[in-house]
PDB file of C-alpha atoms in Angstrom:
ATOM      1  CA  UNK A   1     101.322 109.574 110.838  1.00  0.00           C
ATOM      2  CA  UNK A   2     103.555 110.036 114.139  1.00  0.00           C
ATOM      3  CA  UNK A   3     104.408 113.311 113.129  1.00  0.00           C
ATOM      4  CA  UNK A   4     100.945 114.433 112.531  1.00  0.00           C
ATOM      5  CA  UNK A   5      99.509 113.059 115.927  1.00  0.00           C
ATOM      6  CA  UNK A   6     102.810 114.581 117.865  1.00  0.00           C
ATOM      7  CA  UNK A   7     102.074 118.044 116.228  1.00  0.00           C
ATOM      8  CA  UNK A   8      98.479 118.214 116.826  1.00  0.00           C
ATOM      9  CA  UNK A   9      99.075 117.102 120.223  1.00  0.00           C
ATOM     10  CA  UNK A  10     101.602 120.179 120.787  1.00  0.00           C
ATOM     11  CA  UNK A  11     104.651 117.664 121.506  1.00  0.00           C
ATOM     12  CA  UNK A  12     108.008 118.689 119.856  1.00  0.00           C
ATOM     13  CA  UNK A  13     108.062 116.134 116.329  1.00  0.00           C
ATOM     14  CA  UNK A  14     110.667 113.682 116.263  1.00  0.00           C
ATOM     15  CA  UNK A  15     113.134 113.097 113.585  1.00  0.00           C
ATOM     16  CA  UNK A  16     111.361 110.228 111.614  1.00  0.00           C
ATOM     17  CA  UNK A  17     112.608 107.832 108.523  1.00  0.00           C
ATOM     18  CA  UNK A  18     112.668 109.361 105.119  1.00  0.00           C
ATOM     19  CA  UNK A  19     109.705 107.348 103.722  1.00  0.00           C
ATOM     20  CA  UNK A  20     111.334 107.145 100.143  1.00  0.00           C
ATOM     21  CA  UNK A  21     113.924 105.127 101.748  1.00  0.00           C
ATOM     22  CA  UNK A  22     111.759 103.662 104.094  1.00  0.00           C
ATOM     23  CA  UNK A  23     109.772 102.594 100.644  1.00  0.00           C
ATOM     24  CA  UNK A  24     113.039 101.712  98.829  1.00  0.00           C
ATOM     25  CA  UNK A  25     113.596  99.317 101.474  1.00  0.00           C
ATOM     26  CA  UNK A  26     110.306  97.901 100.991  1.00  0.00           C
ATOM     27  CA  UNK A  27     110.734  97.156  97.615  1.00  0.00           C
ATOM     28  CA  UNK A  28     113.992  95.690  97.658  1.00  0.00           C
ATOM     29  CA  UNK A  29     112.713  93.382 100.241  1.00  0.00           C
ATOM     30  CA  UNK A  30     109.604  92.100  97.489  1.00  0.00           C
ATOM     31  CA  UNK A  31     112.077  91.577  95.443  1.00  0.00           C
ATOM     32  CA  UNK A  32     114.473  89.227  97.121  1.00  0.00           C
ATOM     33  CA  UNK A  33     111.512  87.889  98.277  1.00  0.00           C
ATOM     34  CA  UNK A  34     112.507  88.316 102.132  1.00  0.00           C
ATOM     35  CA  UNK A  35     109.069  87.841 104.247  1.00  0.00           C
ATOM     36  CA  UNK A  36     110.304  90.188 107.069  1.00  0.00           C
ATOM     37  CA  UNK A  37     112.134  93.824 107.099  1.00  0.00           C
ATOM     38  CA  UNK A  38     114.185  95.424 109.662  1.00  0.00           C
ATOM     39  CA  UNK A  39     113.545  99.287 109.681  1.00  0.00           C
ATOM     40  CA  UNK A  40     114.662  99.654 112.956  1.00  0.00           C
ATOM     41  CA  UNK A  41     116.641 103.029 113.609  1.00  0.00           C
ATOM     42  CA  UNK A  42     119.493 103.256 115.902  1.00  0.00           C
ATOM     43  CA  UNK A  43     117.014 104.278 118.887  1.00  0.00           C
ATOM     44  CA  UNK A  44     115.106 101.504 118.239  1.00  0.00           C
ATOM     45  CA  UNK A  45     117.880  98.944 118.122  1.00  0.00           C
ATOM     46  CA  UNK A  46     119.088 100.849 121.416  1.00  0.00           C
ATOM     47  CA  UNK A  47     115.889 100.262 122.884  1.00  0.00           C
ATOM     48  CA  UNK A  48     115.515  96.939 122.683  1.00  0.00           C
ATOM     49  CA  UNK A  49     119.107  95.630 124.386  1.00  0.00           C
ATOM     50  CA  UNK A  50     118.238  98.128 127.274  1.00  0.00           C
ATOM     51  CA  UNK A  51     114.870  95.985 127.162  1.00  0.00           C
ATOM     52  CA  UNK A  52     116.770  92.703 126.997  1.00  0.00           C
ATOM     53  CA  UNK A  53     119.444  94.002 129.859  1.00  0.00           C
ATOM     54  CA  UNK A  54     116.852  95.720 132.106  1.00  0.00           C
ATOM     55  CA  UNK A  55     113.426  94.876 131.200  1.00  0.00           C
ATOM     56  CA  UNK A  56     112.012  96.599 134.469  1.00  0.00           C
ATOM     57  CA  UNK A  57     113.628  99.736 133.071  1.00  0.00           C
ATOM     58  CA  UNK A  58     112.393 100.397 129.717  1.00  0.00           C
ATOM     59  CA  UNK A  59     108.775  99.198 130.972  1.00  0.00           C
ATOM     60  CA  UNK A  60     108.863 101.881 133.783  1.00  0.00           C
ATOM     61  CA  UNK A  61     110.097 104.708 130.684  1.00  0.00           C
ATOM     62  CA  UNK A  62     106.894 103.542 128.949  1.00  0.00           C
ATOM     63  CA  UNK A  63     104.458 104.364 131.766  1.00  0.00           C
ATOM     64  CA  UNK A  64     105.754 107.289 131.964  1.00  0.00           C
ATOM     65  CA  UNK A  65     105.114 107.958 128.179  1.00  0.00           C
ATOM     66  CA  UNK A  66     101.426 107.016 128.902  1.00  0.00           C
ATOM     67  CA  UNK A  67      99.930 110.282 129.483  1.00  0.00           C
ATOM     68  CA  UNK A  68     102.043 111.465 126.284  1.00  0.00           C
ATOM     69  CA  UNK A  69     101.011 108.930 124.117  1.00  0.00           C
ATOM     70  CA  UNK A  70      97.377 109.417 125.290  1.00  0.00           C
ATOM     71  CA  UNK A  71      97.867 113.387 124.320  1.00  0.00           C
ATOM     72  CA  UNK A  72      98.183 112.009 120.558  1.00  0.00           C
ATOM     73  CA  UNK A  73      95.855 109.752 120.322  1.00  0.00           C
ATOM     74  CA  UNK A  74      93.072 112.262 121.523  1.00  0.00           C
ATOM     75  CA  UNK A  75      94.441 114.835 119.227  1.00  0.00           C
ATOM     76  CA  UNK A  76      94.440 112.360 115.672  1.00  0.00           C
ATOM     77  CA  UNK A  77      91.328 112.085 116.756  1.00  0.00           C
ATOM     78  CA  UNK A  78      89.600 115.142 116.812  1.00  0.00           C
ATOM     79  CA  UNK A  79      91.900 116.117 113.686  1.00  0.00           C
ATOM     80  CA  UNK A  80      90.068 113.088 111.972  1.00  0.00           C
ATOM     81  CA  UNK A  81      86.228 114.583 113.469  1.00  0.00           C
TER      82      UNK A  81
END
């Protein structure tokens, strides 16, 4: 889905989870009957202690994505028209 919007937007794509082992995960989860799942990647988990050290930070970073994120939206969009 990311991909997709990033690409018709014209923003370089991102390297992304490989969703067999995204699903793999998924399903061992059912069965040990675990209610939540962790798929963070290491730029995720990075993310979030920069957000726990310097909130201020990492919400100024995501203004700045605004304009980006705004690019993708508009172009899943008219991919979906």
């Amino acid at each position: 889905l990311v991909r997709g919007m990033a690409q018709a937007a014209g923003l370089p794509a991102y390297r992304l989870a490989d969703p067999e082992q995204v699903g793999e995960k998924i399903v061992a989860a059912l069965a040990a009957r675990r209610s939540e799942l962790n798929l963070l990647g290491a730029g995720e988990r990075s993310l979030a202690l920069a957000y726990r050290q310097t909130p201020w930070l990492v919400r100024a970073l995501f203004r700045r994505q605004r304009p980006r994120f705004a690019r993708m939206m508009a172009a899943a969009g008219k991919e979906r028209e």
